[in-house]
Coordinates of C-alpha atoms in Angstrom, one line a residue:
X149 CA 0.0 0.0 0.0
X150 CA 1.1 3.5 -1.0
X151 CA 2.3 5.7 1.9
X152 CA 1.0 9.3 1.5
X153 CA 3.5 11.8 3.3
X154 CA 2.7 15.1 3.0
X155 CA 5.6 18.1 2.5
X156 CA 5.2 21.6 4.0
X157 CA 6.7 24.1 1.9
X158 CA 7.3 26.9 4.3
X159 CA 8.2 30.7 3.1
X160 CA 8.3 33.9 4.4
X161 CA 5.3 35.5 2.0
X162 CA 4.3 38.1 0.1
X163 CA 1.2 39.7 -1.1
X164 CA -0.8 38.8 -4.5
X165 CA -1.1 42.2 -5.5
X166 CA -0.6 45.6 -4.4
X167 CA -3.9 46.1 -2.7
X168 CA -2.8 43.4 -0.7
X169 CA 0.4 44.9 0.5
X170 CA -1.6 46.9 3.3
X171 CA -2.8 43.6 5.3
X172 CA 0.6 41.6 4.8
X173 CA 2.4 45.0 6.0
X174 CA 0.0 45.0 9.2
X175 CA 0.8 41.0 10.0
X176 CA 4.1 42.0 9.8
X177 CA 3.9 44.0 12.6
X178 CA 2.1 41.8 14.5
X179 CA -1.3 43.4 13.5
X180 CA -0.3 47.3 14.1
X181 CA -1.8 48.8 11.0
X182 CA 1.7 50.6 9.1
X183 CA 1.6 54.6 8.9
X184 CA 0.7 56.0 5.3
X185 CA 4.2 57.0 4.3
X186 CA 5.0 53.4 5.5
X187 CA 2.4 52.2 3.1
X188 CA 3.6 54.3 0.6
X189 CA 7.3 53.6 1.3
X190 CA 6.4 49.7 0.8
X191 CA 4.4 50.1 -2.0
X192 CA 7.0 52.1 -3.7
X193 CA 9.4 49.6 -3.8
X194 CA 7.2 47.2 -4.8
X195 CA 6.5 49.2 -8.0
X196 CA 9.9 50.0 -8.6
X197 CA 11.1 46.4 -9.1
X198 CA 10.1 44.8 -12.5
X199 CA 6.5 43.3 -12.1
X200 CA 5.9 44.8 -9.4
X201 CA 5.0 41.8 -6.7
X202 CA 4.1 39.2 -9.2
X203 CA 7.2 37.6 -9.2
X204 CA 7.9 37.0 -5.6
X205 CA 4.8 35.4 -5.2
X206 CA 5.4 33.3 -8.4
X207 CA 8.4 32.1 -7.6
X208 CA 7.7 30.3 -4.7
X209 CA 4.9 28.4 -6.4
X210 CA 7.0 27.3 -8.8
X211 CA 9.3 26.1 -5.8
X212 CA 6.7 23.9 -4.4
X213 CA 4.9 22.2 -8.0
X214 CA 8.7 21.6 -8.9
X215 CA 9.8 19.9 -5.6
X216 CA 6.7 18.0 -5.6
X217 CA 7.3 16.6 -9.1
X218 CA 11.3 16.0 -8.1
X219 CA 10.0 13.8 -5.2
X220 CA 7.6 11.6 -7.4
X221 CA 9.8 11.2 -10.3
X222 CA 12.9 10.3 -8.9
X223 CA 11.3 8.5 -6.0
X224 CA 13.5 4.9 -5.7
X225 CA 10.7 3.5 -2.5
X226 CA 7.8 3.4 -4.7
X227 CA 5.3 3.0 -1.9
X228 CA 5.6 6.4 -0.8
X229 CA 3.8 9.4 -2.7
X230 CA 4.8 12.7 -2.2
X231 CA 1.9 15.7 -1.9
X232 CA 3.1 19.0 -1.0
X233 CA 1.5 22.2 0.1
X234 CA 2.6 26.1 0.9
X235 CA 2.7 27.5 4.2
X236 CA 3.6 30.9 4.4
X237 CA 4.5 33.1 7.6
X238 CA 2.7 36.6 6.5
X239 CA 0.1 35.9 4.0
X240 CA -2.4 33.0 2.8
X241 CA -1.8 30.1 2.5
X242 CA -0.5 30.9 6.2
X243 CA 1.4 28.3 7.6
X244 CA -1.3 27.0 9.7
X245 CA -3.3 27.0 6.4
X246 CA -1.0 24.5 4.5
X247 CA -1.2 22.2 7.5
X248 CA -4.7 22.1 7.5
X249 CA -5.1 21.4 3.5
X250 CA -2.2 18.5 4.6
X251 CA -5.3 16.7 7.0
X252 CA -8.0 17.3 4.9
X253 CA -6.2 15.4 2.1
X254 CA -5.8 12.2 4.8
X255 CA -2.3 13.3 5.8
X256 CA -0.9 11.6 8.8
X257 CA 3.0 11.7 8.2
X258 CA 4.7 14.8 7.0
X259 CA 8.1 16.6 6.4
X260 CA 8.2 20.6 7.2
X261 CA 11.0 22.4 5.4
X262 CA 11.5 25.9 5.0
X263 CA 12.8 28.1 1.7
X264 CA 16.2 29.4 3.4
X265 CA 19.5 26.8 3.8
X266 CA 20.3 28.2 7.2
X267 CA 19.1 27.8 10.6
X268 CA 17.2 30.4 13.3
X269 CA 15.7 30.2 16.3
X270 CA 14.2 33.7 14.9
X271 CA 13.3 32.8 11.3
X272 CA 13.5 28.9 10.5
X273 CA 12.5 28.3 14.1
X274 CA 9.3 30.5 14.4
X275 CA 7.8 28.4 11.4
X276 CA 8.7 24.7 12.8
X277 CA 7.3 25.7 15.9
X278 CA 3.8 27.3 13.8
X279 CA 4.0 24.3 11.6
X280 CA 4.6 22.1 14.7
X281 CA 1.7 22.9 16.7
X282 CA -1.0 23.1 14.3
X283 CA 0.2 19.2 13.1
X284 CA -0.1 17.9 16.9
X285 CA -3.5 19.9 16.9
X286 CA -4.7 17.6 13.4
X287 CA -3.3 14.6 14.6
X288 CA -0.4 15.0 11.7
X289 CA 3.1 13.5 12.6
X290 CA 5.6 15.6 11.6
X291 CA 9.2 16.4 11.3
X292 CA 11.8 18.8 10.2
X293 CA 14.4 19.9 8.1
X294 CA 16.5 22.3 10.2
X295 CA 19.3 23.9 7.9
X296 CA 20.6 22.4 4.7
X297 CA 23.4 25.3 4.2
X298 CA 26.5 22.6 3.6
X299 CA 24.6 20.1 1.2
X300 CA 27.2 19.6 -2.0
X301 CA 24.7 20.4 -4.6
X302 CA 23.6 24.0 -2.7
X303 CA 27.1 24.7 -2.9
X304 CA 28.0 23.3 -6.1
X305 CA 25.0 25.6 -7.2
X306 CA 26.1 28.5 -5.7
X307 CA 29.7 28.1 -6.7
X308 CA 29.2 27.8 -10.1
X309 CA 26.9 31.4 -10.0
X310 CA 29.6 33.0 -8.7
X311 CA 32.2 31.5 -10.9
X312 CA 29.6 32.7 -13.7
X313 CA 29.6 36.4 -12.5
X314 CA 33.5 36.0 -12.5
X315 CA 34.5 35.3 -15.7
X316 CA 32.0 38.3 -16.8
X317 CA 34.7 40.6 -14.7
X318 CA 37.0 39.0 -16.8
X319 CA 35.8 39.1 -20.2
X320 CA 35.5 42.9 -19.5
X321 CA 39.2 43.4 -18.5
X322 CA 39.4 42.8 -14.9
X323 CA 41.1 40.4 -13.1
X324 CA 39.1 38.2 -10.9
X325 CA 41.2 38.9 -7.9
X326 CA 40.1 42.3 -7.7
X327 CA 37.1 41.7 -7.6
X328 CA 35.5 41.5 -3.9
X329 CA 32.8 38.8 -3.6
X330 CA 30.2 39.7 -0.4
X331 CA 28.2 37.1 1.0
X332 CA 25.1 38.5 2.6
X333 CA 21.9 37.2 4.3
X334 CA 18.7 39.3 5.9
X335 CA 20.4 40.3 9.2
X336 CA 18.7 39.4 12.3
X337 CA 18.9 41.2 15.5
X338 CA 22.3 41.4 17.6
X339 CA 20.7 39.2 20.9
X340 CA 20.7 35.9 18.7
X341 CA 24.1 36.1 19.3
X342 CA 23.6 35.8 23.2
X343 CA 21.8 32.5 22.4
X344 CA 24.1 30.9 21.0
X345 CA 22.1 30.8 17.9
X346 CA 24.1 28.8 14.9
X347 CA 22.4 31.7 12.3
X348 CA 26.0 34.0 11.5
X349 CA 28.2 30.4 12.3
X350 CA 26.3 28.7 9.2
X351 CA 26.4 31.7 6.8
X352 CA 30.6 32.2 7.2
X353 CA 30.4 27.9 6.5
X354 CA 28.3 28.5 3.2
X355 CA 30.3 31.8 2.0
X356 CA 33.9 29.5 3.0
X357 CA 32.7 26.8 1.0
X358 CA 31.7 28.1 -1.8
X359 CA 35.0 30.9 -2.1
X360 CA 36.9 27.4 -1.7
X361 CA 34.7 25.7 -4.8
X362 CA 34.9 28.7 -6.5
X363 CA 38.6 29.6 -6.0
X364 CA 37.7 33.1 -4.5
X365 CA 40.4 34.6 -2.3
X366 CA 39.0 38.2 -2.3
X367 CA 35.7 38.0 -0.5
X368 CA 33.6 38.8 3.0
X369 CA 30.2 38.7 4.9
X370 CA 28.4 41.4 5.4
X371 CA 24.5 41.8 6.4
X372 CA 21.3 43.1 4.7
X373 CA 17.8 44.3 4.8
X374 CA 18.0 45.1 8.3
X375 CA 14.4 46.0 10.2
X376 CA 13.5 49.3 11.5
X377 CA 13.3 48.4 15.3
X378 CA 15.3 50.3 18.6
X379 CA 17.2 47.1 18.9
X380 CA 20.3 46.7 17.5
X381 CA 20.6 45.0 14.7
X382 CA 23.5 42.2 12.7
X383 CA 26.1 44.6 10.7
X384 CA 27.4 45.9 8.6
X385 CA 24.6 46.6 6.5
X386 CA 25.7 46.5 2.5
X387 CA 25.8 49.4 1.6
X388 CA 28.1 50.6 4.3
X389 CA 30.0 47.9 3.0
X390 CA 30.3 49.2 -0.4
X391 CA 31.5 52.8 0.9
X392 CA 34.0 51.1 3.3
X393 CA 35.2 49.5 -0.2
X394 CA 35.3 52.4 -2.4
X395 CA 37.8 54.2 0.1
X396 CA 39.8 50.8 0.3
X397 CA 39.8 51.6 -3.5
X398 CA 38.0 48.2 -4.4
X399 CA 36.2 49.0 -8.2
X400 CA 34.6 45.7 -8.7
X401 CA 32.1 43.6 -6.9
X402 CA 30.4 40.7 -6.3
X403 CA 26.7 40.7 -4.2
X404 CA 26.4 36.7 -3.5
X405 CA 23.2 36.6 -1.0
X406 CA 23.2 33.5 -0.4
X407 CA 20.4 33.5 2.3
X408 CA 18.1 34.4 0.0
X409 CA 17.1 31.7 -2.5
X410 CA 14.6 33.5 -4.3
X411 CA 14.1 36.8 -6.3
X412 CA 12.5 39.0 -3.6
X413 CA 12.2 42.4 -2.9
X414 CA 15.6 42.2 -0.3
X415 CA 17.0 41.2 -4.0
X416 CA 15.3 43.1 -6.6
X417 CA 14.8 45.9 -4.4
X418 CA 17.7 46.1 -1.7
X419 CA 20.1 45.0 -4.0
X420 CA 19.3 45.9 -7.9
X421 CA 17.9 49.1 -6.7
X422 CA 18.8 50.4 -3.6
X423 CA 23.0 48.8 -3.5
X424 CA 23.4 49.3 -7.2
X425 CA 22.5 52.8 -6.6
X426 CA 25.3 53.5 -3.9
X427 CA 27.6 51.6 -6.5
X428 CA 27.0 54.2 -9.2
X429 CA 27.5 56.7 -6.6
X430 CA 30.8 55.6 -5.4
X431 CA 32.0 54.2 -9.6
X432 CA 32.0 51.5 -8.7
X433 CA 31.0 48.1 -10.8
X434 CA 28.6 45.8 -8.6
X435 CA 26.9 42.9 -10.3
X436 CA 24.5 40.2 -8.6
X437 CA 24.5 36.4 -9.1
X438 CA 21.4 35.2 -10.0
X439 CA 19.3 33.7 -7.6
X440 CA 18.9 30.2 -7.4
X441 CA 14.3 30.0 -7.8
X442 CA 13.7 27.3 -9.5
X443 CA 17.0 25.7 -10.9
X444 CA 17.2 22.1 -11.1
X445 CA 19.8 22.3 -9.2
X446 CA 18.8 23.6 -6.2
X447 CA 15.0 21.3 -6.7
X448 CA 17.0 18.5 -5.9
X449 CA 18.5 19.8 -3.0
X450 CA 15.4 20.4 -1.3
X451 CA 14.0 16.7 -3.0
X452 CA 17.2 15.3 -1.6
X453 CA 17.0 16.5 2.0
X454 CA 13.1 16.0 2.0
X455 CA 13.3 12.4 1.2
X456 CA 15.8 11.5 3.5
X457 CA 13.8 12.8 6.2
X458 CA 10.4 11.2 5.0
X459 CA 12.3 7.7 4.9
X460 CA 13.8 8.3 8.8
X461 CA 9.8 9.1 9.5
X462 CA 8.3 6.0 7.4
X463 CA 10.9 3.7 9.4
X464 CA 10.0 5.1 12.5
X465 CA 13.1 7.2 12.7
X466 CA 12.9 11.0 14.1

């Protein structure tokens, strides 16, 4: 008999369109409506990418139909089928949704994994524990993929973009040893560093690995998309990076966010916009590797670490 076990594909959300960009603002803030010129602000940069939200919201679609056809193709134990659903933390389908839409398709075993390689109690955390509670309530077995930010294909995938971005340096004259690559990731506030969390640890593992695939000696971390709160926040922000550069004299660079593995707006905006601006400002050349969305590549990543947990579960094994 075929074993259904169901996969929660957890993200952190966006809205369908701009009229929904009000209410997603307002969950964000844990339902404190946003002032107007924070509307506005939001909405602004929203139209100022290409598409406006479209493609935020498409891409992780995309995400979940392909992993769910990755898992049923290339599934060697036959008797399990594989039937995933989104869960997102700030719009519908919320998380608690996609759980939900799990039972009422006869669920009783699934796998939870989240959209970003690395590991939070603040980010990845927040969801297993949403995703976690609502399954107990449903009577839906459950477990986990924590972090995935060292599997060989993520960096191989990775590695290769960079390597891409690279020889475009080259092919215009420079030489790739002047160009600075800088690993980034959304930045998280300072006190996860208090509790021990393993967040920063796993982003300087990634951003090794892949400068030691890709043969990068010229590279850093820095942070991004840092929130507007009193608290202190993870730094340097980016684009106090880039300045810090320019009077090091560095001409050419290299934004690798490898915590992000969609286009969203802390990329098309934060980045293409926003960074690429201060760039100009400053002369200097910045280009972007492309995200990672729907490659193959990364599909089987996610396939990959989702199967080997859904076995461990099948055999009893959490």
């Amino acid at each position: 008999m075929t074993t259904k076990i169901g996969v929660l594909v957890m993200s952190y959300g966006t809205p369908e369109s701009l009229e929904g960009v009000e209410s997603y603002y307002t969950h964000i803030r844990r339902g404190n409506p946003p002032s107007a010129e924070q509307l506005k602000e939001l909405k602004d940069r929203y139209e100022a990418i290409v598409g406006g939200v479209f493609p935020l919201r498409e891409n992780t679609d995309r995400q979940t139909v392909a992993l769910q056809d990755a898992l049923n193709r290339d599934n060697e134990d036959k008797d399990i089928e594989y039937i995933c659903c989104q869960g997102l933390k700030h719009a519908h389908p919320f998380i608690e949704d996609g759980v939900h839409r799990l039972a009422e398709g006869g669920i009783k075993q699934a796998v939870g994994i989240v959209l970003a390689p690395h590991y939070s109690a603040m980010s990845v955390g927040g969801y297993i524990k949403r995703a976690k509670e609502q399954a107990e309530s449903l009577g839906i077995q459950m477990v986990f993929v924590e972090s995935y930010h060292l599997h060989p294909q993520l960096i191989d995938a990775l590695s290769r973009r960079v390597s891409a971005r690279l020889d475009q340096y080259e092919e215009a004259g420079a030489k790739r040893e002047d160009v600075r690559v800088l690993f980034s990731a959304h930045s998280l506030p300072e006190r996860i560093l208090a509790m021990g969390d393993p967040y920063r640890d796993q982003l300087l593992e990634t951003s090794k690995a892949i400068a030691e695939q890709a043969g990068v000696t010229s590279w850093q971390f820095t942070w991004q998309s840092a929130g507007r709160t009193a608290e202190p926040w993870l730094g340097p922000d980016i684009l106090d990076t880039l300045r810090e550069l320019s009077k090091e004299q560095v001409e050419y660079v290299l934004s690798a966010p490898i915590g992000f593995v969609s286009d969203h707006l802390e990329v098309l905006y934060d980045l293409d916009i926003e960074a690429q601006a201060i760039a100009a400002e400053l002369d200097m050349r910045l280009l972007r590797i492309e995200s990672l969305n729907s490659d193959p590549a990364y599909i089987a990543v996610l396939s990959d670490v989702v199967r080997t947990r859904a076995v461990e579960l099948k055999a009893g094994r959490q």
